[in-house]
Coordinates of C-alpha atoms in Angstrom, one line a residue:
Chain A
M1 CA 0.0 0.0 0.0
N2 CA 2.8 2.3 0.9
T3 CA 4.3 2.2 -2.6
N4 CA 0.9 3.1 -4.1
W5 CA 0.7 6.2 -2.1
Q6 CA 4.2 7.0 -3.0
L7 CA 3.4 6.5 -6.7
L8 CA 0.5 8.9 -6.5
A9 CA 2.5 11.5 -4.6
D10 CA 5.4 11.3 -7.1
N11 CA 3.1 11.7 -10.1
L12 CA 0.7 14.3 -8.7
P13 CA 1.8 16.9 -11.2
I14 CA 0.4 14.6 -13.9
F15 CA -2.6 13.1 -12.1
I16 CA -4.1 16.5 -11.2
P17 CA -4.4 17.9 -14.7
L18 CA -5.3 14.5 -16.1
I19 CA -8.2 14.1 -13.7
L20 CA -9.2 17.7 -14.3
L21 CA -9.3 17.1 -18.1
E22 CA -11.4 14.0 -17.8
L23 CA -13.8 15.8 -15.5
I24 CA -14.1 18.7 -18.0
L25 CA -14.9 16.1 -20.7
M26 CA -17.4 14.3 -18.5
V27 CA -19.1 17.3 -17.2
T28 CA -19.5 19.0 -20.6
A29 CA -21.0 15.8 -22.0
L30 CA -23.2 15.3 -18.9
V31 CA -24.6 18.8 -19.0
H32 CA -25.3 18.4 -22.7
V33 CA -27.0 15.1 -22.2
L34 CA -29.2 16.5 -19.5
R35 CA -30.1 19.7 -21.3
H36 CA -30.9 18.2 -24.7
P37 CA -33.4 15.4 -24.3
H38 CA -33.2 14.3 -27.9
Y39 CA -30.8 11.6 -28.9
R40 CA -30.1 9.9 -32.2
F41 CA -30.6 6.7 -30.4
G42 CA -30.7 5.5 -26.8
N43 CA -32.2 7.4 -23.9
R44 CA -31.1 9.8 -21.2
I45 CA -30.2 7.1 -18.7
L46 CA -28.1 5.2 -21.1
W47 CA -26.1 8.2 -22.2
V48 CA -25.6 9.4 -18.6
L49 CA -24.2 6.0 -17.8
I50 CA -21.9 6.0 -20.9
V51 CA -20.7 9.5 -20.3
V52 CA -20.0 9.0 -16.6
F53 CA -18.5 5.5 -16.6
I54 CA -16.6 5.2 -19.8
Q55 CA -13.8 7.6 -19.4
I56 CA -12.7 9.7 -22.5
I57 CA -14.4 7.4 -25.0
G58 CA -17.9 7.9 -23.5
P59 CA -18.1 11.6 -24.0
I60 CA -16.6 11.3 -27.5
L61 CA -19.2 8.7 -28.4
Y62 CA -22.0 10.9 -27.1
F63 CA -20.9 14.0 -29.0
V64 CA -20.2 12.2 -32.3
F65 CA -23.0 9.6 -32.4
G66 CA -25.5 10.2 -29.6
R67 CA -26.2 13.9 -29.8
G68 CA -29.6 14.5 -31.3
D69 CA -30.3 16.7 -34.3
E70 CA -32.2 19.9 -34.2
R71 CA -35.7 19.8 -32.8
R72 CA -38.3 18.9 -35.3
G73 CA -41.6 20.5 -34.5
Chain B
M1 CA -58.0 42.2 -61.8
S2 CA -56.8 45.5 -63.3
L3 CA -53.5 43.9 -64.2
G4 CA -53.2 42.0 -67.4
E5 CA -52.6 44.2 -70.4
G6 CA -50.8 46.9 -68.5
M7 CA -48.2 44.5 -67.3
S8 CA -46.9 43.6 -70.6
A9 CA -45.3 47.0 -70.9
V10 CA -43.1 46.2 -67.8
A11 CA -39.9 44.3 -68.5
D12 CA -39.9 40.6 -67.6
I13 CA -37.8 39.9 -64.5
L14 CA -37.7 36.2 -65.3
T15 CA -37.9 34.4 -68.6
L16 CA -37.6 30.7 -69.4
S17 CA -37.4 29.7 -73.0
H18 CA -37.6 26.1 -74.2
V19 CA -36.1 24.7 -70.9
Q20 CA -35.7 21.0 -70.7
K21 CA -34.5 18.8 -67.9
A22 CA -34.3 15.0 -67.5
F23 CA -33.1 12.9 -64.6
G24 CA -31.9 9.8 -66.3
S25 CA -34.6 8.6 -68.6
K26 CA -37.3 10.6 -66.8
H27 CA -38.2 13.8 -68.5
V28 CA -39.1 16.2 -65.7
L29 CA -39.4 19.3 -67.8
Q30 CA -40.1 19.4 -71.5
D31 CA -40.0 22.7 -73.3
V32 CA -41.0 24.9 -70.5
D33 CA -41.5 28.4 -71.7
F34 CA -42.8 31.3 -69.7
S35 CA -42.0 34.7 -68.4
I36 CA -42.9 36.8 -65.3
P37 CA -43.4 40.5 -65.5
Q38 CA -41.7 42.6 -62.9
G39 CA -43.7 43.3 -59.7
S40 CA -46.2 40.5 -60.1
I41 CA -47.0 37.6 -57.9
F42 CA -46.8 34.3 -59.8
G43 CA -48.5 31.2 -58.5
F44 CA -46.9 28.0 -59.7
V45 CA -49.3 25.2 -59.5
G46 CA -48.9 21.5 -60.2
E47 CA -49.1 18.1 -58.6
N48 CA -46.3 16.7 -56.4
G49 CA -43.5 15.7 -58.7
A50 CA -44.7 17.8 -61.6
G51 CA -41.4 19.6 -61.7
K52 CA -42.0 22.8 -59.8
T53 CA -39.0 22.4 -57.5
T54 CA -36.8 21.4 -60.4
T55 CA -37.9 24.5 -62.3
M56 CA -37.0 26.7 -59.3
K57 CA -33.6 25.0 -58.8
L58 CA -32.9 25.7 -62.5
I59 CA -33.7 29.3 -62.0
L60 CA -31.3 29.4 -59.0
G61 CA -28.5 27.6 -60.9
L62 CA -28.7 24.7 -58.4
E63 CA -29.5 22.3 -61.3
K64 CA -28.2 22.3 -64.8
A65 CA -30.7 22.6 -67.6
D66 CA -30.3 20.1 -70.5
A67 CA -31.5 22.7 -73.0
G68 CA -33.0 26.1 -73.1
V69 CA -32.2 29.5 -71.7
I70 CA -33.2 31.1 -68.4
T71 CA -32.7 34.8 -67.7
V72 CA -33.1 36.7 -64.5
G73 CA -33.2 40.5 -64.8
G74 CA -31.9 40.1 -68.4
Q75 CA -28.9 38.1 -67.4
P76 CA -28.5 34.4 -68.3
V77 CA -28.4 31.9 -65.4
H78 CA -25.4 29.6 -65.2
F79 CA -25.2 26.4 -63.2
G80 CA -23.0 26.5 -60.1
A81 CA -22.2 30.1 -59.3
T82 CA -24.5 32.4 -61.0
K83 CA -24.4 36.2 -60.8
T84 CA -28.2 36.4 -61.0
N85 CA -28.4 35.0 -57.5
R86 CA -27.5 38.5 -56.3
I87 CA -30.9 39.8 -57.2
T88 CA -32.8 36.6 -56.3
G89 CA -34.0 35.5 -52.9
Y90 CA -34.9 31.8 -52.2
L91 CA -37.0 30.2 -49.6
P92 CA -36.6 26.4 -49.9
D93 CA -39.5 24.1 -48.9
V94 CA -37.7 23.0 -45.8
P95 CA -35.1 25.8 -45.0
A96 CA -32.1 24.4 -43.2
F97 CA -30.1 26.5 -40.8
Y98 CA -27.2 26.1 -38.5
G99 CA -28.8 25.1 -35.2
Y100 CA -25.9 26.4 -33.1
M101 CA -26.4 29.9 -34.3
T102 CA -28.8 32.6 -33.1
P103 CA -31.0 34.1 -35.8
V104 CA -29.0 37.3 -35.6
E105 CA -25.8 35.4 -36.2
Y106 CA -27.3 33.5 -39.0
L107 CA -28.6 36.6 -40.8
D108 CA -25.2 38.3 -40.2
L109 CA -23.6 35.4 -42.0
C110 CA -26.0 35.7 -44.9
A111 CA -25.6 39.5 -45.0
R112 CA -21.8 39.2 -45.2
I113 CA -22.1 36.7 -48.0
T114 CA -24.4 38.9 -50.1
G115 CA -22.3 41.9 -49.1
I116 CA -25.1 44.3 -48.1
S117 CA -24.2 47.5 -46.3
Q118 CA -25.6 48.5 -42.9
R119 CA -26.0 44.9 -41.8
Q120 CA -27.1 45.6 -38.3
R121 CA -30.0 47.8 -39.3
R122 CA -31.1 45.5 -42.1
I123 CA -31.1 42.5 -39.8
A124 CA -33.1 44.3 -37.2
E125 CA -35.6 45.3 -39.9
M126 CA -35.9 41.7 -41.1
L127 CA -36.4 40.2 -37.6
D128 CA -39.0 42.8 -37.0
L129 CA -40.8 42.0 -40.2
V130 CA -41.0 38.3 -39.4
Q131 CA -41.5 38.9 -35.7
L132 CA -38.5 37.0 -34.4
K133 CA -36.7 38.3 -31.3
A134 CA -33.0 39.2 -31.5
D135 CA -32.1 37.2 -28.4
K136 CA -29.7 34.5 -27.5
H137 CA -32.0 31.6 -28.4
R138 CA -30.4 29.3 -30.8
I139 CA -32.1 28.2 -34.0
R140 CA -31.9 24.6 -32.8
G141 CA -34.9 25.1 -30.6
F142 CA -37.1 26.8 -33.2
S143 CA -40.5 25.4 -34.2
R144 CA -41.3 24.7 -37.8
G145 CA -43.2 28.0 -38.1
M146 CA -40.3 30.0 -36.6
K147 CA -37.9 28.4 -39.1
Q148 CA -40.2 29.3 -41.9
R149 CA -40.2 32.9 -40.7
L150 CA -36.4 33.0 -40.4
G151 CA -36.4 31.5 -43.9
I152 CA -38.3 34.4 -45.3
A153 CA -36.1 36.8 -43.4
Q154 CA -33.0 35.4 -45.0
A155 CA -34.6 35.3 -48.4
L156 CA -35.6 39.0 -48.3
L157 CA -32.4 40.1 -46.6
N158 CA -30.7 41.3 -49.8
R159 CA -33.8 43.2 -51.1
P160 CA -34.2 40.7 -54.0
Q161 CA -36.0 41.7 -57.1
L162 CA -37.2 38.2 -57.5
L163 CA -38.3 36.1 -54.6
I164 CA -38.7 32.4 -55.1
C165 CA -40.6 30.3 -52.6
D166 CA -41.0 26.6 -52.8
E167 CA -44.2 25.4 -51.2
P168 CA -43.9 28.0 -48.5
T169 CA -47.3 27.4 -46.9
S170 CA -47.5 23.6 -47.0
A171 CA -46.1 23.1 -43.5
L172 CA -47.8 26.0 -41.7
D173 CA -51.0 25.9 -39.7
P174 CA -53.9 28.0 -41.0
A175 CA -53.0 31.0 -38.9
G176 CA -49.4 30.9 -40.0
R177 CA -50.4 30.4 -43.6
N178 CA -52.7 33.4 -43.5
E179 CA -49.9 35.5 -42.0
F180 CA -47.4 34.3 -44.6
L181 CA -49.7 35.0 -47.5
E182 CA -50.3 38.5 -46.3
L183 CA -46.6 39.0 -46.0
L184 CA -46.1 37.9 -49.6
A185 CA -49.0 40.0 -50.8
S186 CA -47.5 43.0 -49.1
L187 CA -44.4 42.7 -51.4
R188 CA -46.6 43.2 -54.5
G189 CA -45.2 45.9 -56.7
Q190 CA -41.7 46.1 -55.3
T191 CA -40.6 42.4 -55.4
T192 CA -41.6 39.9 -58.0
V193 CA -42.7 36.7 -56.3
L194 CA -42.7 33.2 -57.7
F195 CA -44.2 30.7 -55.4
S196 CA -45.2 27.1 -55.9
T197 CA -48.0 25.4 -54.1
H198 CA -50.5 22.7 -54.3
I199 CA -52.9 24.7 -52.2
L200 CA -55.0 26.4 -54.9
S201 CA -56.8 28.7 -52.6
D202 CA -53.5 30.3 -51.7
V203 CA -52.9 31.1 -55.3
E204 CA -56.4 32.4 -55.7
R205 CA -55.9 34.7 -52.8
I206 CA -52.7 36.5 -53.7
S207 CA -51.4 35.8 -57.2
D208 CA -52.0 37.9 -60.3
R209 CA -50.7 35.2 -62.5
V210 CA -50.8 31.4 -62.5
G211 CA -48.7 28.8 -64.2
I212 CA -50.0 25.3 -64.3
L213 CA -47.3 22.6 -64.7
H214 CA -48.3 19.1 -65.6
D215 CA -46.4 16.3 -67.2
G216 CA -43.3 18.4 -67.5
R217 CA -45.1 21.0 -69.6
L218 CA -46.6 24.3 -68.7
Q219 CA -50.2 23.7 -69.6
A220 CA -51.4 27.2 -69.0
C221 CA -49.8 30.4 -68.0
D222 CA -51.9 33.5 -67.7
T223 CA -53.6 36.0 -65.4
L224 CA -56.3 34.5 -63.1
A225 CA -59.0 36.5 -64.9
N226 CA -58.0 35.1 -68.3
L227 CA -57.8 31.6 -67.0
H228 CA -61.3 31.9 -65.6
Q229 CA -62.5 33.2 -69.0
Q230 CA -60.8 30.5 -70.9
F231 CA -61.3 27.4 -68.8
G232 CA -63.7 28.2 -66.1
R233 CA -67.1 26.9 -67.1
P234 CA -69.9 28.2 -65.0
Q235 CA -71.8 25.6 -63.0
I236 CA -74.9 24.9 -61.0
K237 CA -74.3 23.4 -57.6
L238 CA -77.1 21.4 -55.9
T239 CA -77.0 20.5 -52.2
L240 CA -79.1 17.5 -51.3
P241 CA -80.2 16.2 -47.9
D242 CA -77.8 13.2 -48.0
A243 CA -75.3 11.4 -50.1
Q244 CA -77.7 8.7 -51.2
T245 CA -80.1 11.2 -52.6
A246 CA -77.2 13.0 -54.3
Q247 CA -76.2 9.7 -56.0
R248 CA -79.8 9.3 -57.2
C249 CA -79.8 12.9 -58.3
G250 CA -76.7 12.4 -60.4
Q251 CA -78.3 9.5 -62.2
V252 CA -81.6 11.4 -62.8
L253 CA -79.7 14.3 -64.4
R254 CA -78.1 12.3 -67.2
P255 CA -77.1 13.0 -69.9
L256 CA -76.0 16.3 -68.2
P257 CA -72.3 15.9 -67.0
A258 CA -73.2 16.0 -63.3
Q259 CA -70.5 15.3 -60.7
V260 CA -71.5 13.9 -57.4
Q261 CA -69.4 14.6 -54.3
A262 CA -70.9 13.6 -50.9
N263 CA -74.2 15.4 -50.7
Q264 CA -73.5 17.8 -53.5
V265 CA -74.0 17.7 -57.2
T266 CA -72.3 20.1 -59.6
V267 CA -73.5 20.5 -63.2
P268 CA -71.3 22.5 -65.5
Y269 CA -73.0 24.1 -68.5
Q270 CA -72.1 26.0 -71.6
E271 CA -75.4 27.5 -72.9
A272 CA -77.4 30.0 -71.0
Y273 CA -78.0 29.5 -67.3
E274 CA -81.8 29.4 -67.7
T275 CA -81.7 26.5 -70.2
T276 CA -79.6 24.3 -68.0
A277 CA -81.3 25.3 -64.8
Q278 CA -84.8 24.5 -66.2
Q279 CA -83.5 21.2 -67.5
V280 CA -82.2 20.3 -64.1
L281 CA -85.3 21.4 -62.2
R282 CA -87.6 19.5 -64.5
A283 CA -85.6 16.3 -64.0
L284 CA -85.7 16.8 -60.3
V285 CA -89.4 17.4 -60.2
T286 CA -90.0 14.3 -62.3
A287 CA -87.9 12.1 -60.0
G288 CA -89.4 13.7 -56.9
I289 CA -86.1 14.9 -55.5
T290 CA -86.0 18.2 -53.5
P291 CA -82.6 19.9 -53.2
I292 CA -81.8 22.0 -50.1
A293 CA -80.1 24.6 -52.1
L294 CA -79.3 25.5 -55.7
Q295 CA -76.6 27.8 -56.6
Q296 CA -75.1 29.2 -59.7
Q297 CA -71.3 29.7 -59.5
S298 CA -68.3 30.1 -61.5
A299 CA -65.6 27.4 -61.6
T300 CA -63.1 27.3 -58.8
L301 CA -59.4 27.3 -59.6
E302 CA -59.3 23.7 -58.6
Q303 CA -61.8 22.9 -61.3
I304 CA -59.8 25.0 -63.8
F305 CA -56.7 23.2 -62.8
L306 CA -58.4 19.8 -63.4
E307 CA -59.8 21.1 -66.7
V308 CA -56.4 22.3 -67.8
I309 CA -54.4 19.1 -66.9
G310 CA -57.3 17.0 -68.3
N311 CA -56.9 18.7 -71.6
G312 CA -53.4 17.4 -71.8
H313 CA -52.2 19.5 -74.7
T314 CA -50.0 22.6 -74.4
T315 CA -52.2 25.7 -74.4
N316 CA -51.5 29.2 -75.5
H317 CA -49.4 31.7 -73.7
A318 CA -51.5 34.8 -73.8
Chain C
M1 CA -12.5 35.8 -51.9
A2 CA -14.1 38.3 -49.6
T3 CA -16.3 35.6 -48.2
L4 CA -13.4 33.3 -47.1
P5 CA -12.9 35.1 -43.7
T6 CA -16.6 35.0 -43.1
M7 CA -16.9 31.3 -43.8
L8 CA -13.8 30.6 -41.7
K9 CA -15.3 32.4 -38.8
K10 CA -18.5 30.3 -39.3
E11 CA -16.4 27.1 -39.3
L12 CA -14.6 28.0 -36.1
L13 CA -17.8 29.0 -34.4
E14 CA -19.3 25.7 -35.5
T15 CA -16.5 23.6 -34.1
W16 CA -16.6 25.6 -30.9
R17 CA -20.3 25.5 -30.3
T18 CA -20.7 21.8 -31.3
Y19 CA -17.9 21.0 -28.8
R20 CA -15.7 19.4 -31.5
F21 CA -12.6 21.4 -30.8
L22 CA -13.0 21.1 -27.1
I23 CA -13.2 17.3 -27.4
L24 CA -10.2 17.2 -29.7
A25 CA -8.1 19.4 -27.5
V26 CA -9.0 17.7 -24.2
V27 CA -8.5 14.2 -25.7
V28 CA -5.0 15.0 -27.2
L29 CA -4.0 16.7 -23.9
I30 CA -5.0 13.6 -22.0
F31 CA -2.8 11.5 -24.4
A32 CA 0.0 14.0 -23.8
L33 CA -0.3 13.6 -20.1
M34 CA -0.6 9.9 -20.2
S35 CA 2.5 9.4 -22.3
P36 CA 5.1 10.3 -19.6
L37 CA 2.9 8.8 -16.9
I38 CA 2.7 5.4 -18.6
A39 CA 6.4 5.5 -19.3
K40 CA 7.1 6.2 -15.7
L41 CA 4.6 3.7 -14.2
T42 CA 5.5 0.8 -16.5
P43 CA 8.3 -0.6 -14.4
D44 CA 6.2 -0.3 -11.2
I45 CA 3.3 -2.0 -12.9
M46 CA 5.6 -4.8 -14.1
K47 CA 7.1 -5.1 -10.6
M48 CA 3.7 -5.3 -9.1
S49 CA 2.5 -8.1 -11.4
F50 CA 5.6 -10.2 -11.8
G51 CA 8.1 -8.7 -9.4
K52 CA 7.8 -11.3 -6.7
T53 CA 7.9 -14.4 -8.8
L54 CA 10.2 -13.3 -11.6
Q55 CA 13.6 -11.8 -11.0
L56 CA 13.6 -9.5 -13.9
A57 CA 16.0 -6.7 -14.4
I58 CA 13.5 -4.0 -15.4
P59 CA 15.4 -1.1 -17.0
K60 CA 14.8 2.4 -15.7
P61 CA 12.4 4.3 -18.0
T62 CA 13.9 7.1 -20.1
S63 CA 12.7 10.0 -22.3
I64 CA 12.6 7.5 -25.2
D65 CA 9.8 5.6 -23.5
S66 CA 7.8 8.8 -22.9
W67 CA 8.0 10.0 -26.5
T68 CA 7.4 6.4 -27.8
Q69 CA 4.1 6.5 -25.9
F70 CA 3.3 10.0 -27.3
Y71 CA 3.7 9.0 -30.9
K72 CA 1.9 5.7 -30.4
N73 CA -1.1 7.4 -28.9
M74 CA -1.2 10.2 -31.5
T75 CA -0.7 8.1 -34.6
Q76 CA -3.3 5.6 -33.5
M77 CA -5.9 7.0 -31.2
G78 CA -5.3 10.6 -32.0
I79 CA -5.8 10.2 -35.7
F80 CA -8.8 8.0 -35.1
V81 CA -10.4 10.6 -32.9
V82 CA -9.8 13.3 -35.6
A83 CA -11.5 11.1 -38.2
I84 CA -14.6 10.4 -36.2
L85 CA -14.9 14.0 -35.0
F86 CA -14.6 15.6 -38.5
G87 CA -15.8 12.8 -40.8
G88 CA -19.1 14.6 -41.1
T89 CA -17.9 18.1 -41.8
M90 CA -19.1 18.3 -45.4
S91 CA -21.5 15.4 -45.6
Q92 CA -23.7 16.9 -42.8
E93 CA -24.0 20.1 -44.7
L94 CA -24.9 18.2 -47.9
S95 CA -27.4 15.9 -46.3
R96 CA -29.1 18.7 -44.3
G97 CA -29.1 21.2 -47.1
T98 CA -27.6 23.9 -45.0
L99 CA -25.5 25.2 -47.9
V100 CA -28.5 25.9 -50.2
N101 CA -29.2 29.3 -48.5
L102 CA -25.6 30.4 -48.7
V103 CA -24.9 29.3 -52.2
T104 CA -28.0 30.9 -53.6
K105 CA -26.8 34.1 -52.0
G106 CA -23.7 34.0 -54.2
L107 CA -21.2 32.1 -51.9
P108 CA -18.7 30.4 -54.2
R109 CA -18.5 26.7 -53.5
W110 CA -14.7 26.5 -53.4
V111 CA -14.9 28.9 -50.4
V112 CA -16.9 26.3 -48.5
A113 CA -14.2 23.6 -49.2
V114 CA -11.2 25.8 -48.5
S115 CA -12.6 27.4 -45.3
K116 CA -13.4 23.9 -44.0
Y117 CA -9.9 22.7 -44.7
I118 CA -8.2 25.8 -43.2
S119 CA -10.4 25.4 -40.1
L120 CA -9.4 21.7 -39.8
V121 CA -5.7 22.5 -40.2
V122 CA -5.9 25.2 -37.6
Q123 CA -7.6 23.0 -35.1
W124 CA -5.2 20.1 -35.6
S125 CA -2.1 22.4 -35.4
V126 CA -3.3 24.1 -32.2
A127 CA -4.3 20.8 -30.5
L128 CA -1.2 18.9 -31.6
T129 CA 1.2 21.6 -30.7
A130 CA -0.3 22.1 -27.3
S131 CA -0.1 18.4 -26.5
F132 CA 3.4 18.2 -27.9
L133 CA 4.5 21.0 -25.6
V134 CA 2.8 19.3 -22.6
T135 CA 4.6 16.0 -23.2
W136 CA 7.8 17.8 -23.8
G137 CA 7.6 19.6 -20.5
Y138 CA 6.8 16.5 -18.5
T139 CA 9.3 14.4 -20.2
A140 CA 12.0 17.0 -19.6
Y141 CA 11.0 17.1 -15.9
Y142 CA 10.7 13.4 -15.2
F143 CA 13.4 12.1 -17.6
P144 CA 16.2 14.6 -17.8
D145 CA 18.4 12.6 -20.1
A146 CA 20.0 13.3 -23.5
K147 CA 18.5 10.4 -25.3
T148 CA 16.0 12.3 -27.3
P149 CA 17.7 15.4 -28.6
Y150 CA 15.8 16.0 -31.9
I151 CA 12.3 16.7 -30.5
W152 CA 11.1 18.9 -33.3
Q153 CA 12.2 16.5 -36.0
G154 CA 9.7 14.0 -34.7
F155 CA 6.9 16.5 -34.4
V156 CA 7.0 18.1 -37.9
P157 CA 6.2 14.9 -39.9
L158 CA 3.3 14.1 -37.6
L159 CA 1.9 17.7 -38.1
L160 CA 2.3 17.4 -41.9
F161 CA 0.7 13.9 -41.9
G162 CA -2.2 15.5 -40.2
F163 CA -2.6 18.0 -43.0
F164 CA -2.7 15.2 -45.5
F165 CA -5.0 13.1 -43.4
L166 CA -7.4 16.1 -43.0
A167 CA -7.6 16.5 -46.8
V168 CA -8.5 12.7 -47.0
I169 CA -11.2 13.2 -44.5
L170 CA -12.6 16.3 -46.2
F171 CA -12.6 14.6 -49.6
G172 CA -14.3 11.5 -48.2
S173 CA -16.9 13.6 -46.4
T174 CA -17.7 15.4 -49.7
L175 CA -17.8 12.2 -51.7
A176 CA -20.1 10.4 -49.3
N177 CA -23.6 11.4 -48.5
N178 CA -23.4 10.5 -44.8
S179 CA -20.7 10.8 -42.1
Y180 CA -20.2 7.0 -42.0
G181 CA -19.3 6.9 -45.7
G182 CA -16.7 9.6 -45.2
L183 CA -15.2 7.7 -42.3
L184 CA -15.2 4.5 -44.4
F185 CA -13.3 6.3 -47.2
T186 CA -10.7 7.5 -44.8
I187 CA -10.2 4.1 -43.3
L188 CA -9.9 2.6 -46.7
V189 CA -7.3 5.1 -47.8
V190 CA -5.2 4.7 -44.6
G191 CA -5.6 0.9 -44.8
G192 CA -4.4 1.1 -48.5
L193 CA -1.4 3.1 -47.5
Y194 CA -0.4 0.6 -44.8
L195 CA -0.8 -2.2 -47.5
V196 CA 1.5 -0.3 -49.8
N197 CA 3.9 0.1 -47.0
L198 CA 4.5 -3.7 -47.1
F199 CA 6.5 -3.1 -50.2
K200 CA 10.0 -1.9 -49.3
A201 CA 10.5 0.0 -52.5
A202 CA 7.4 2.2 -51.8
Q203 CA 8.0 2.9 -48.2
N204 CA 10.1 6.0 -48.8
Y205 CA 7.4 7.6 -50.9
N206 CA 4.5 6.6 -48.6
P207 CA 2.9 9.4 -46.5
I208 CA 2.7 6.7 -43.8
S209 CA 6.4 7.1 -43.4
L210 CA 5.6 10.4 -41.8
I211 CA 4.1 8.6 -38.8
G212 CA 6.4 5.6 -38.8
N213 CA 9.8 7.1 -38.2
N214 CA 9.1 9.7 -35.5
M215 CA 11.2 8.0 -32.8
A216 CA 14.1 7.4 -35.2
L217 CA 14.0 11.1 -36.0
V218 CA 13.8 12.2 -32.3
Q219 CA 16.8 10.0 -31.4
G220 CA 18.8 11.2 -34.4
H221 CA 18.9 7.9 -36.2
K222 CA 17.2 9.5 -39.2
T223 CA 17.0 13.0 -40.6
L224 CA 14.0 14.9 -41.9
G225 CA 15.8 15.0 -45.3
E226 CA 15.5 11.2 -45.6
L227 CA 11.7 11.6 -45.3
G228 CA 11.7 14.2 -48.1
P229 CA 10.0 12.0 -50.7
G230 CA 7.2 10.9 -48.3
I231 CA 6.7 14.5 -47.2
A232 CA 6.5 15.8 -50.8
I233 CA 4.0 13.1 -51.7
A234 CA 1.9 13.8 -48.6
I235 CA 1.8 17.5 -49.4
G236 CA 1.2 17.0 -53.1
A237 CA -1.6 14.4 -52.4
G238 CA -3.1 16.8 -49.9
L239 CA -3.4 19.5 -52.4
V240 CA -4.7 17.2 -55.1
L241 CA -7.4 16.0 -52.6
L242 CA -8.3 19.6 -51.8
A243 CA -8.7 20.4 -55.4
G244 CA -10.7 17.2 -55.9
T245 CA -12.9 18.3 -53.0
V246 CA -13.6 21.6 -54.8
I247 CA -14.4 19.8 -58.1
L248 CA -16.7 17.3 -56.3
L249 CA -18.5 20.0 -54.5
N250 CA -19.0 22.0 -57.7
R251 CA -20.8 19.1 -59.2
K252 CA -22.9 18.2 -56.1
K253 CA -26.6 18.8 -55.9
L254 CA -27.2 20.7 -52.8

């Protein structure tokens, strides 16, 4: 266990921005999922799960394939 | 309609001569030939697939004609990039915008492309005209009607001499349609309008001229008044208590060319009204049928339309 | 010509508001951070998994491992992310009909193609340079050795390959009528180039050489001059594809 903490402490200068970037990606996608209830496929719960739990790839998948078109009305 | 003769003195803003277009082996347009005088409102009528949209795209240089010449404001139209687009405005049947822009941003993009001066003022004017707000709402969230209104704003932005609208009213609700038609009518005199539709009452309401496209040919092209004179046979309309009686009535009236529709029977006639009316009444009395109402009326545009496309041959251009 | 800045502004606004640039930038920055991190952690990870059973002499990581990770990430995942983010740049406009209004207002079609290409090149250059600088900084901090002296020599071919690759994407996107078609075209082209690379005689002329020799360049085993033919072909092919995009677009029905 000791070594793990040591690892983390040694690499903090990388871990902090890395986690920050992943959070930016996740939060941006999450906000978009929640504010735009139209998806090309799938539903809100599915996309929330994908965006939150699949790091990096999840948000990309959402923005490229999941984001709905303009409203038709 | 006081138009008609007077208009021929005004230069034609749009002329099509002997225009042909085929997609593969399907001849969409065959020898289409007409012109629109400046300042008029031209209703372009035809069934779906008759070639209305194709004709408009040819005028805009979005499609290439196989043969024939099109001029806008005296200049020939070229496929691809055509200079004539500078004096033309176009409202597609389903106008597509960038959903991530606000209407002001979109109109600003259009204004920069057309190169108009005093953009801000013109954009404010246009938004005012179509009653859209200049706020931060993106086009993404617009309803169909709002998009249609933004569509007209972008089409009129460069003060076009010729405005082309493809089925502008088909997607609107009755109130929106009414509003839109009034807007088009208000352009009369300053902007020439060419609009296609299959809603004939729209044409009847606002256009001075009508072109009827059928089977790739322009079967008729004239002022409304002239069309009425030429094709619109007067008729007698009988209203009967129910559809069954109407059917029986239709049979009784033979050999008169009576048409039965629900509880109504229409009898077109050519001789004097009295002659036909007496003939109808006599037949009804004999058969013991009592109509609820009997009316003499002139043909509707719908009937003229059917008459024209039924004729099948190319008719004169007045 | 006057409409080019207008359309470029529109493209940049589009990529910003549709989050494409944000995603690209964040993703390549994540790769940039992961490269030195993975290089640094690899020995520890190996130790944790085999260390007790296997007496292995695990070499200490160097700047070479860090840069190797960077170029591996960028030339595989990075390029793929670019392709799926921008594969629909033209096909979406064509399928939605958004160009009709603009072209009927007198917008020349070549401006559409060129402004899209410039916008793509700008985004790629900014994102790649930023991530390159990040990896450089961390690598210099964690692995202060002299084993990778020619850093820029590795970076330039990757940047240029991106320019070529973006021209492929734009052409494919104009050719196809949906974004998947454009993506397929891009995959076919790159797959084809990798096939060509199996022939030794062609390797030197293949644009793929621009993303296959980065580590040799960084360490000084190769020089940029040796990649000259590949670079020339990549730039030439990029220009041809851009011209092809304009020609295609001129013939497209909107």
